[in-house]
Amino acid sequence: MGACALPADVRAETLTNDMVVALVQAGLGEEAVIAKIKASAAHYALSTDDLILLKKNGVTGPVIAAMIEAGATGSVSSKAAFSADSPDPLVPHPSGIYMLMDWLPQPKMARIDPTTSNQSKTGGILGYAFTGGIASLSIKAVIPNTSARARTQRPRPTFYFYFDEATRGLSQTGAPSLWLAGPATAITSPNEFSLIRFDVKKDRRETRVGSMNLAGAKAGVMDKDRIAFDYEQVTPGVFKVTPTADLPAGEYGFLYSVSAGTGPGMWGSGTGSARIFDFAVQP
């Protein structure tokens, strides 16, 4: 008979030194405390002084040993179960980009599914032609539908990026990876993304990802089209990302890369490819 699944609230909780001390001082036996340690994510302080303090507070040797096995300072327990929606960034999540939905009665994280743009279109062709290439011709990535499925009420939303580095200790769990296909295999930092805003058309959204004029051609998001954001590392492989200013209502996305199609010219046959994690801001 297989082991019973642990309740989500048990798996999602992140234990600290103080929480372990509280469990011990509440009179729970060693077996119960150790079972809790093994079932939960961990964020322990385990220096020599911390271990001595744990012992002075009544934490027994076997419990301290279980804490050491579970994880070192600032890490996530390698024995913790994955969570798809825990709002605690230290709880292991499958790799990907998550939006913190902290306005809900019960806050949670929502994973943003990537959208691949395999279409591109050009703009400003007439100006480019009439000026003999002095005016710029723009290349735009196009994605279907007029609005993203992921929506936030916060004008300055919070995102968490989980890269494969965060789950190396959990590789035996079979957790799915979002970065295992195409050029995304080497992603290790939010700095490799561009935050952009979409122009909404009748049945699609589009954003500029290149330009060309007499001076030459440029591929990728233009500097003036990028929206600034800050990021900080929460734990290895996990980053907290926030825009540096409030975002007006509209359609946005984190764009990873743009690759050209085959054939002559910067965009080849005209089918560029961009991997976009799109979301909508609706205050």
mmCIF file of C-alpha atoms in Angstrom:
data_model
loop_
_atom_site.group_PDB
_atom_site.id
_atom_site.type_symbol
_atom_site.label_atom_id
_atom_site.label_comp_id
_atom_site.label_asym_id
_atom_site.label_seq_id
_atom_site.Cartn_x
_atom_site.Cartn_y
_atom_site.Cartn_z
ATOM 1 C CA MET A 1 0.000 0.000 0.000
ATOM 2 C CA GLY A 2 1.404 3.439 -0.983
ATOM 3 C CA ALA A 3 2.020 6.252 1.465
ATOM 4 C CA CYS A 4 -0.815 8.697 2.039
ATOM 5 C CA ALA A 5 -0.405 12.127 0.448
ATOM 6 C CA LEU A 6 0.261 14.940 2.885
ATOM 7 C CA PRO A 7 -2.265 17.778 3.109
ATOM 8 C CA ALA A 8 -1.302 20.843 1.038
ATOM 9 C CA ASP A 9 -1.049 23.115 4.086
ATOM 10 C CA VAL A 10 1.444 20.716 5.694
ATOM 11 C CA ARG A 11 3.597 20.533 2.563
ATOM 12 C CA ALA A 12 3.505 24.278 1.904
ATOM 13 C CA GLU A 13 4.672 25.470 5.327
ATOM 14 C CA THR A 14 8.308 26.546 5.674
ATOM 15 C CA LEU A 15 9.936 25.683 9.002
ATOM 16 C CA THR A 16 12.455 27.889 10.804
ATOM 17 C CA ASN A 17 14.554 27.373 13.962
ATOM 18 C CA ASP A 18 11.978 29.178 16.099
ATOM 19 C CA MET A 19 9.153 27.027 14.759
ATOM 20 C CA VAL A 20 11.058 23.830 15.560
ATOM 21 C CA VAL A 21 11.755 25.112 19.096
ATOM 22 C CA ALA A 22 8.048 25.902 19.498
ATOM 23 C CA LEU A 23 7.084 22.374 18.421
ATOM 24 C CA VAL A 24 9.549 20.836 20.875
ATOM 25 C CA GLN A 25 8.475 23.075 23.769
ATOM 26 C CA ALA A 26 4.827 22.295 23.036
ATOM 27 C CA GLY A 27 5.568 18.719 24.092
ATOM 28 C CA LEU A 28 5.548 16.948 20.732
ATOM 29 C CA GLY A 29 7.736 13.869 20.754
ATOM 30 C CA GLU A 30 10.894 13.463 18.695
ATOM 31 C CA GLU A 31 9.173 11.285 16.098
ATOM 32 C CA ALA A 32 6.451 13.838 15.434
ATOM 33 C CA VAL A 33 8.865 16.766 15.146
ATOM 34 C CA ILE A 34 11.209 14.852 12.842
ATOM 35 C CA ALA A 35 8.264 13.777 10.671
ATOM 36 C CA LYS A 36 7.228 17.424 10.381
ATOM 37 C CA ILE A 37 10.785 18.430 9.417
ATOM 38 C CA LYS A 38 10.897 15.783 6.690
ATOM 39 C CA ALA A 39 7.513 16.832 5.296
ATOM 40 C CA SER A 40 8.142 20.582 5.154
ATOM 41 C CA ALA A 41 10.280 23.079 3.314
ATOM 42 C CA ALA A 42 13.087 24.440 5.489
ATOM 43 C CA HIS A 43 14.813 27.757 6.068
ATOM 44 C CA TYR A 44 17.121 26.994 8.986
ATOM 45 C CA ALA A 45 20.086 28.783 10.547
ATOM 46 C CA LEU A 46 22.607 26.050 11.351
ATOM 47 C CA SER A 47 25.862 27.697 12.409
ATOM 48 C CA THR A 48 27.664 26.337 15.473
ATOM 49 C CA ASP A 49 26.115 29.057 17.670
ATOM 50 C CA ASP A 50 22.663 28.289 16.243
ATOM 51 C CA LEU A 51 23.045 24.579 17.069
ATOM 52 C CA ILE A 52 24.129 25.379 20.626
ATOM 53 C CA LEU A 53 21.121 27.673 21.042
ATOM 54 C CA LEU A 54 18.791 24.966 19.735
ATOM 55 C CA LYS A 55 20.204 22.530 22.297
ATOM 56 C CA LYS A 56 19.778 25.086 25.123
ATOM 57 C CA ASN A 57 16.137 25.489 24.068
ATOM 58 C CA GLY A 58 15.484 21.790 24.519
ATOM 59 C CA VAL A 59 15.856 20.534 20.949
ATOM 60 C CA THR A 60 17.306 17.027 21.087
ATOM 61 C CA GLY A 61 20.192 15.653 19.069
ATOM 62 C CA PRO A 62 18.076 13.544 16.677
ATOM 63 C CA VAL A 63 15.854 16.546 15.891
ATOM 64 C CA ILE A 64 18.896 18.772 15.244
ATOM 65 C CA ALA A 65 20.337 16.046 12.999
ATOM 66 C CA ALA A 66 17.087 15.988 11.018
ATOM 67 C CA MET A 67 17.281 19.763 10.607
ATOM 68 C CA ILE A 68 20.870 19.547 9.326
ATOM 69 C CA GLU A 69 19.865 16.847 6.859
ATOM 70 C CA ALA A 70 16.863 18.869 5.658
ATOM 71 C CA GLY A 71 18.773 21.940 4.586
ATOM 72 C CA ALA A 72 21.451 24.523 5.374
ATOM 73 C CA THR A 73 21.007 28.251 5.958
ATOM 74 C CA GLY A 74 18.898 29.985 3.329
ATOM 75 C CA SER A 75 18.143 26.807 1.421
ATOM 76 C CA VAL A 76 15.015 24.891 0.649
ATOM 77 C CA SER A 77 14.758 21.370 1.999
ATOM 78 C CA SER A 78 15.609 18.810 -0.653
ATOM 79 C CA LYS A 79 12.966 16.530 0.834
ATOM 80 C CA ALA A 80 10.139 19.027 0.627
ATOM 81 C CA ALA A 81 7.303 18.394 -1.778
ATOM 82 C CA PHE A 82 6.651 20.709 -4.695
ATOM 83 C CA SER A 83 3.773 23.144 -4.546
ATOM 84 C CA ALA A 84 2.068 24.630 -7.585
ATOM 85 C CA ASP A 85 0.521 27.611 -5.801
ATOM 86 C CA SER A 86 2.057 28.213 -2.355
ATOM 87 C CA PRO A 87 2.588 31.969 -1.783
ATOM 88 C CA ASP A 88 5.782 31.203 0.170
ATOM 89 C CA PRO A 89 8.704 31.683 -2.262
ATOM 90 C CA LEU A 90 10.903 29.327 -0.215
ATOM 91 C CA VAL A 91 8.576 26.413 -0.877
ATOM 92 C CA PRO A 92 9.846 24.451 -3.915
ATOM 93 C CA HIS A 93 7.858 25.133 -7.096
ATOM 94 C CA PRO A 94 8.205 23.570 -10.536
ATOM 95 C CA SER A 95 10.426 25.778 -12.696
ATOM 96 C CA GLY A 96 8.728 28.715 -14.374
ATOM 97 C CA ILE A 97 7.433 32.239 -13.806
ATOM 98 C CA TYR A 98 4.778 32.825 -11.143
ATOM 99 C CA MET A 99 2.581 35.825 -10.369
ATOM 100 C CA LEU A 100 1.881 36.477 -6.677
ATOM 101 C CA MET A 101 -1.874 36.890 -6.276
ATOM 102 C CA ASP A 102 -1.776 38.532 -2.856
ATOM 103 C CA TRP A 103 -5.098 40.385 -3.191
ATOM 104 C CA LEU A 104 -7.088 37.156 -2.867
ATOM 105 C CA PRO A 105 -8.643 36.154 0.487
ATOM 106 C CA GLN A 106 -6.206 33.230 0.395
ATOM 107 C CA PRO A 107 -3.014 34.458 -1.346
ATOM 108 C CA LYS A 108 -1.382 32.103 -3.806
ATOM 109 C CA MET A 109 1.006 32.003 -6.737
ATOM 110 C CA ALA A 110 -0.226 31.456 -10.281
ATOM 111 C CA ARG A 111 2.125 29.956 -12.848
ATOM 112 C CA ILE A 112 2.210 31.860 -16.146
ATOM 113 C CA ASP A 113 2.134 29.573 -19.164
ATOM 114 C CA PRO A 114 4.487 30.686 -21.953
ATOM 115 C CA THR A 115 3.156 31.705 -25.340
ATOM 116 C CA THR A 116 5.306 31.197 -28.414
ATOM 117 C CA SER A 117 5.034 33.806 -31.121
ATOM 118 C CA ASN A 118 5.769 32.124 -34.439
ATOM 119 C CA GLN A 119 4.513 35.028 -36.515
ATOM 120 C CA SER A 120 6.085 38.365 -37.292
ATOM 121 C CA LYS A 121 4.855 41.364 -39.221
ATOM 122 C CA THR A 122 6.422 44.531 -40.508
ATOM 123 C CA GLY A 123 5.309 48.107 -39.909
ATOM 124 C CA GLY A 124 6.281 51.393 -41.541
ATOM 125 C CA ILE A 125 6.884 49.821 -44.942
ATOM 126 C CA LEU A 126 5.627 52.851 -46.883
ATOM 127 C CA GLY A 127 7.817 55.279 -44.936
ATOM 128 C CA TYR A 128 10.780 52.964 -45.383
ATOM 129 C CA ALA A 129 10.155 52.739 -49.132
ATOM 130 C CA PHE A 130 9.418 56.444 -49.748
ATOM 131 C CA THR A 131 12.507 57.606 -47.861
ATOM 132 C CA GLY A 132 14.798 55.078 -49.446
ATOM 133 C CA GLY A 133 15.437 53.370 -46.120
ATOM 134 C CA ILE A 134 16.031 56.491 -44.045
ATOM 135 C CA ALA A 135 12.851 55.905 -42.034
ATOM 136 C CA SER A 136 12.931 52.735 -39.959
ATOM 137 C CA LEU A 137 10.928 49.641 -40.750
ATOM 138 C CA SER A 138 9.783 47.837 -37.605
ATOM 139 C CA ILE A 139 9.415 44.093 -37.082
ATOM 140 C CA LYS A 140 6.775 42.965 -34.602
ATOM 141 C CA ALA A 141 6.135 39.679 -32.805
ATOM 142 C CA VAL A 142 2.478 38.670 -32.850
ATOM 143 C CA ILE A 143 0.573 36.464 -30.399
ATOM 144 C CA PRO A 144 -3.093 35.477 -30.739
ATOM 145 C CA ASN A 145 -6.029 36.700 -28.632
ATOM 146 C CA THR A 146 -6.485 40.158 -27.168
ATOM 147 C CA SER A 147 -5.847 39.369 -23.501
ATOM 148 C CA ALA A 148 -3.658 37.116 -21.368
ATOM 149 C CA ARG A 149 -5.109 34.420 -19.129
ATOM 150 C CA ALA A 150 -2.955 35.516 -16.168
ATOM 151 C CA ARG A 151 -4.349 38.749 -14.696
ATOM 152 C CA THR A 152 -3.412 40.900 -11.734
ATOM 153 C CA GLN A 153 -5.158 43.705 -9.889
ATOM 154 C CA ARG A 154 -1.845 45.156 -8.688
ATOM 155 C CA PRO A 155 -0.384 48.011 -10.757
ATOM 156 C CA ARG A 156 3.030 46.894 -9.514
ATOM 157 C CA PRO A 157 2.745 43.101 -9.374
ATOM 158 C CA THR A 158 5.256 40.722 -7.815
ATOM 159 C CA PHE A 159 6.645 37.771 -9.743
ATOM 160 C CA TYR A 160 8.847 34.858 -8.773
ATOM 161 C CA PHE A 161 11.161 33.169 -11.272
ATOM 162 C CA TYR A 162 12.073 29.553 -10.487
ATOM 163 C CA PHE A 163 15.003 28.202 -12.467
ATOM 164 C CA ASP A 164 16.207 24.599 -12.557
ATOM 165 C CA GLU A 165 19.057 25.421 -10.165
ATOM 166 C CA ALA A 166 16.470 25.714 -7.375
ATOM 167 C CA THR A 167 15.272 22.143 -7.883
ATOM 168 C CA ARG A 168 18.495 20.239 -8.477
ATOM 169 C CA GLY A 169 18.128 18.613 -5.075
ATOM 170 C CA LEU A 170 14.616 17.586 -6.078
ATOM 171 C CA SER A 171 15.565 16.075 -9.406
ATOM 172 C CA GLN A 172 14.418 12.648 -8.312
ATOM 173 C CA THR A 173 10.869 13.883 -7.808
ATOM 174 C CA GLY A 174 10.246 14.121 -11.526
ATOM 175 C CA ALA A 175 9.152 17.733 -11.294
ATOM 176 C CA PRO A 176 8.541 19.242 -14.729
ATOM 177 C CA SER A 177 10.932 21.851 -16.069
ATOM 178 C CA LEU A 178 9.778 24.781 -18.159
ATOM 179 C CA TRP A 179 13.269 25.570 -19.434
ATOM 180 C CA LEU A 180 14.132 22.266 -21.095
ATOM 181 C CA ALA A 181 13.168 23.156 -24.647
ATOM 182 C CA GLY A 182 14.829 25.294 -27.284
ATOM 183 C CA PRO A 183 17.089 28.217 -26.400
ATOM 184 C CA ALA A 184 15.651 28.425 -22.886
ATOM 185 C CA THR A 185 17.915 25.656 -21.601
ATOM 186 C CA ALA A 186 20.569 28.119 -20.416
ATOM 187 C CA ILE A 187 18.335 30.604 -18.579
ATOM 188 C CA THR A 188 19.643 31.343 -15.086
ATOM 189 C CA SER A 189 18.563 34.925 -14.315
ATOM 190 C CA PRO A 190 15.644 37.337 -14.863
ATOM 191 C CA ASN A 191 18.219 39.652 -16.437
ATOM 192 C CA GLU A 192 17.897 37.552 -19.596
ATOM 193 C CA PHE A 193 14.271 38.671 -20.020
ATOM 194 C CA SER A 194 12.723 41.885 -21.321
ATOM 195 C CA LEU A 195 9.476 43.205 -19.835
ATOM 196 C CA ILE A 196 7.393 44.684 -22.649
ATOM 197 C CA ARG A 197 3.902 46.066 -23.257
ATOM 198 C CA PHE A 198 1.706 44.851 -26.093
ATOM 199 C CA ASP A 199 -0.321 46.872 -28.536
ATOM 200 C CA VAL A 200 -3.787 45.286 -28.663
ATOM 201 C CA LYS A 201 -5.348 44.908 -32.086
ATOM 202 C CA LYS A 202 -8.644 43.402 -33.233
ATOM 203 C CA ASP A 203 -7.735 39.749 -32.682
ATOM 204 C CA ARG A 204 -4.124 39.784 -31.544
ATOM 205 C CA ARG A 205 -1.383 41.442 -29.525
ATOM 206 C CA GLU A 206 1.893 42.617 -30.977
ATOM 207 C CA THR A 207 5.158 44.175 -29.831
ATOM 208 C CA ARG A 208 8.211 45.486 -31.638
ATOM 209 C CA VAL A 209 11.171 43.113 -31.632
ATOM 210 C CA GLY A 210 13.386 44.565 -34.337
ATOM 211 C CA SER A 211 13.986 47.414 -36.754
ATOM 212 C CA MET A 212 15.818 48.091 -39.990
ATOM 213 C CA ASN A 213 16.920 51.185 -41.929
ATOM 214 C CA LEU A 214 19.894 52.397 -43.937
ATOM 215 C CA ALA A 215 22.054 52.338 -40.827
ATOM 216 C CA GLY A 216 21.513 48.616 -40.406
ATOM 217 C CA ALA A 217 19.227 46.101 -38.757
ATOM 218 C CA LYS A 218 18.582 45.390 -35.086
ATOM 219 C CA ALA A 219 16.978 42.257 -33.676
ATOM 220 C CA GLY A 220 15.499 42.052 -30.200
ATOM 221 C CA VAL A 221 13.569 44.446 -27.983
ATOM 222 C CA MET A 222 14.631 48.070 -28.389
ATOM 223 C CA ASP A 223 15.924 49.804 -25.256
ATOM 224 C CA LYS A 224 13.128 52.384 -25.308
ATOM 225 C CA ASP A 225 10.521 49.607 -25.473
ATOM 226 C CA ARG A 226 11.799 47.821 -22.370
ATOM 227 C CA ILE A 227 10.007 48.347 -19.055
ATOM 228 C CA ALA A 228 12.429 48.528 -16.133
ATOM 229 C CA PHE A 229 12.182 45.987 -13.343
ATOM 230 C CA ASP A 230 14.187 45.073 -10.254
ATOM 231 C CA TYR A 231 15.047 41.582 -9.103
ATOM 232 C CA GLU A 232 16.641 39.994 -6.083
ATOM 233 C CA GLN A 233 17.717 36.457 -5.346
ATOM 234 C CA VAL A 234 15.593 34.817 -2.668
ATOM 235 C CA THR A 235 17.473 31.523 -2.622
ATOM 236 C CA PRO A 236 19.605 29.723 -5.261
ATOM 237 C CA GLY A 237 17.584 29.570 -8.468
ATOM 238 C CA VAL A 238 14.680 31.664 -7.106
ATOM 239 C CA PHE A 239 14.283 35.385 -7.854
ATOM 240 C CA LYS A 240 11.721 37.993 -6.814
ATOM 241 C CA VAL A 241 10.898 40.370 -9.677
ATOM 242 C CA THR A 242 8.959 43.659 -9.515
ATOM 243 C CA PRO A 243 8.533 46.536 -11.998
ATOM 244 C CA THR A 244 10.283 49.707 -10.864
ATOM 245 C CA ALA A 245 7.103 51.752 -11.430
ATOM 246 C CA ASP A 246 3.353 51.133 -11.510
ATOM 247 C CA LEU A 247 2.070 49.634 -14.754
ATOM 248 C CA PRO A 248 -0.971 51.232 -16.385
ATOM 249 C CA ALA A 249 -3.835 48.899 -17.249
ATOM 250 C CA GLY A 250 -2.882 46.860 -20.286
ATOM 251 C CA GLU A 251 -1.265 43.732 -21.714
ATOM 252 C CA TYR A 252 2.314 42.857 -20.826
ATOM 253 C CA GLY A 253 4.796 40.023 -21.012
ATOM 254 C CA PHE A 254 8.283 38.813 -20.115
ATOM 255 C CA LEU A 255 9.964 38.048 -23.427
ATOM 256 C CA TYR A 256 12.893 35.662 -23.431
ATOM 257 C CA SER A 257 14.351 35.394 -26.919
ATOM 258 C CA VAL A 258 13.793 36.127 -30.560
ATOM 259 C CA SER A 259 15.156 33.764 -33.197
ATOM 260 C CA ALA A 260 15.088 34.211 -36.930
ATOM 261 C CA GLY A 261 13.619 31.900 -39.515
ATOM 262 C CA THR A 262 15.496 30.482 -42.484
ATOM 263 C CA GLY A 263 16.122 32.301 -45.697
ATOM 264 C CA PRO A 264 17.613 35.639 -46.709
ATOM 265 C CA GLY A 265 17.427 38.759 -44.620
ATOM 266 C CA MET A 266 17.415 39.431 -40.885
ATOM 267 C CA TRP A 267 14.096 37.663 -40.342
ATOM 268 C CA GLY A 268 14.524 35.046 -43.001
ATOM 269 C CA SER A 269 11.187 33.863 -44.258
ATOM 270 C CA GLY A 270 9.389 36.261 -41.930
ATOM 271 C CA THR A 271 8.664 33.792 -39.163
ATOM 272 C CA GLY A 272 10.495 34.953 -36.075
ATOM 273 C CA SER A 273 10.049 33.068 -32.827
ATOM 274 C CA ALA A 274 9.677 34.656 -29.403
ATOM 275 C CA ARG A 275 8.912 32.959 -26.081
ATOM 276 C CA ILE A 276 6.605 35.215 -24.068
ATOM 277 C CA PHE A 277 5.159 34.893 -20.551
ATOM 278 C CA ASP A 278 2.151 37.193 -20.930
ATOM 279 C CA PHE A 279 -0.068 38.768 -18.288
ATOM 280 C CA ALA A 280 -2.642 41.540 -17.997
ATOM 281 C CA VAL A 281 -2.840 44.402 -15.486
ATOM 282 C CA GLN A 282 -6.434 45.252 -14.594
ATOM 283 C CA PRO A 283 -6.468 47.421 -11.433
#
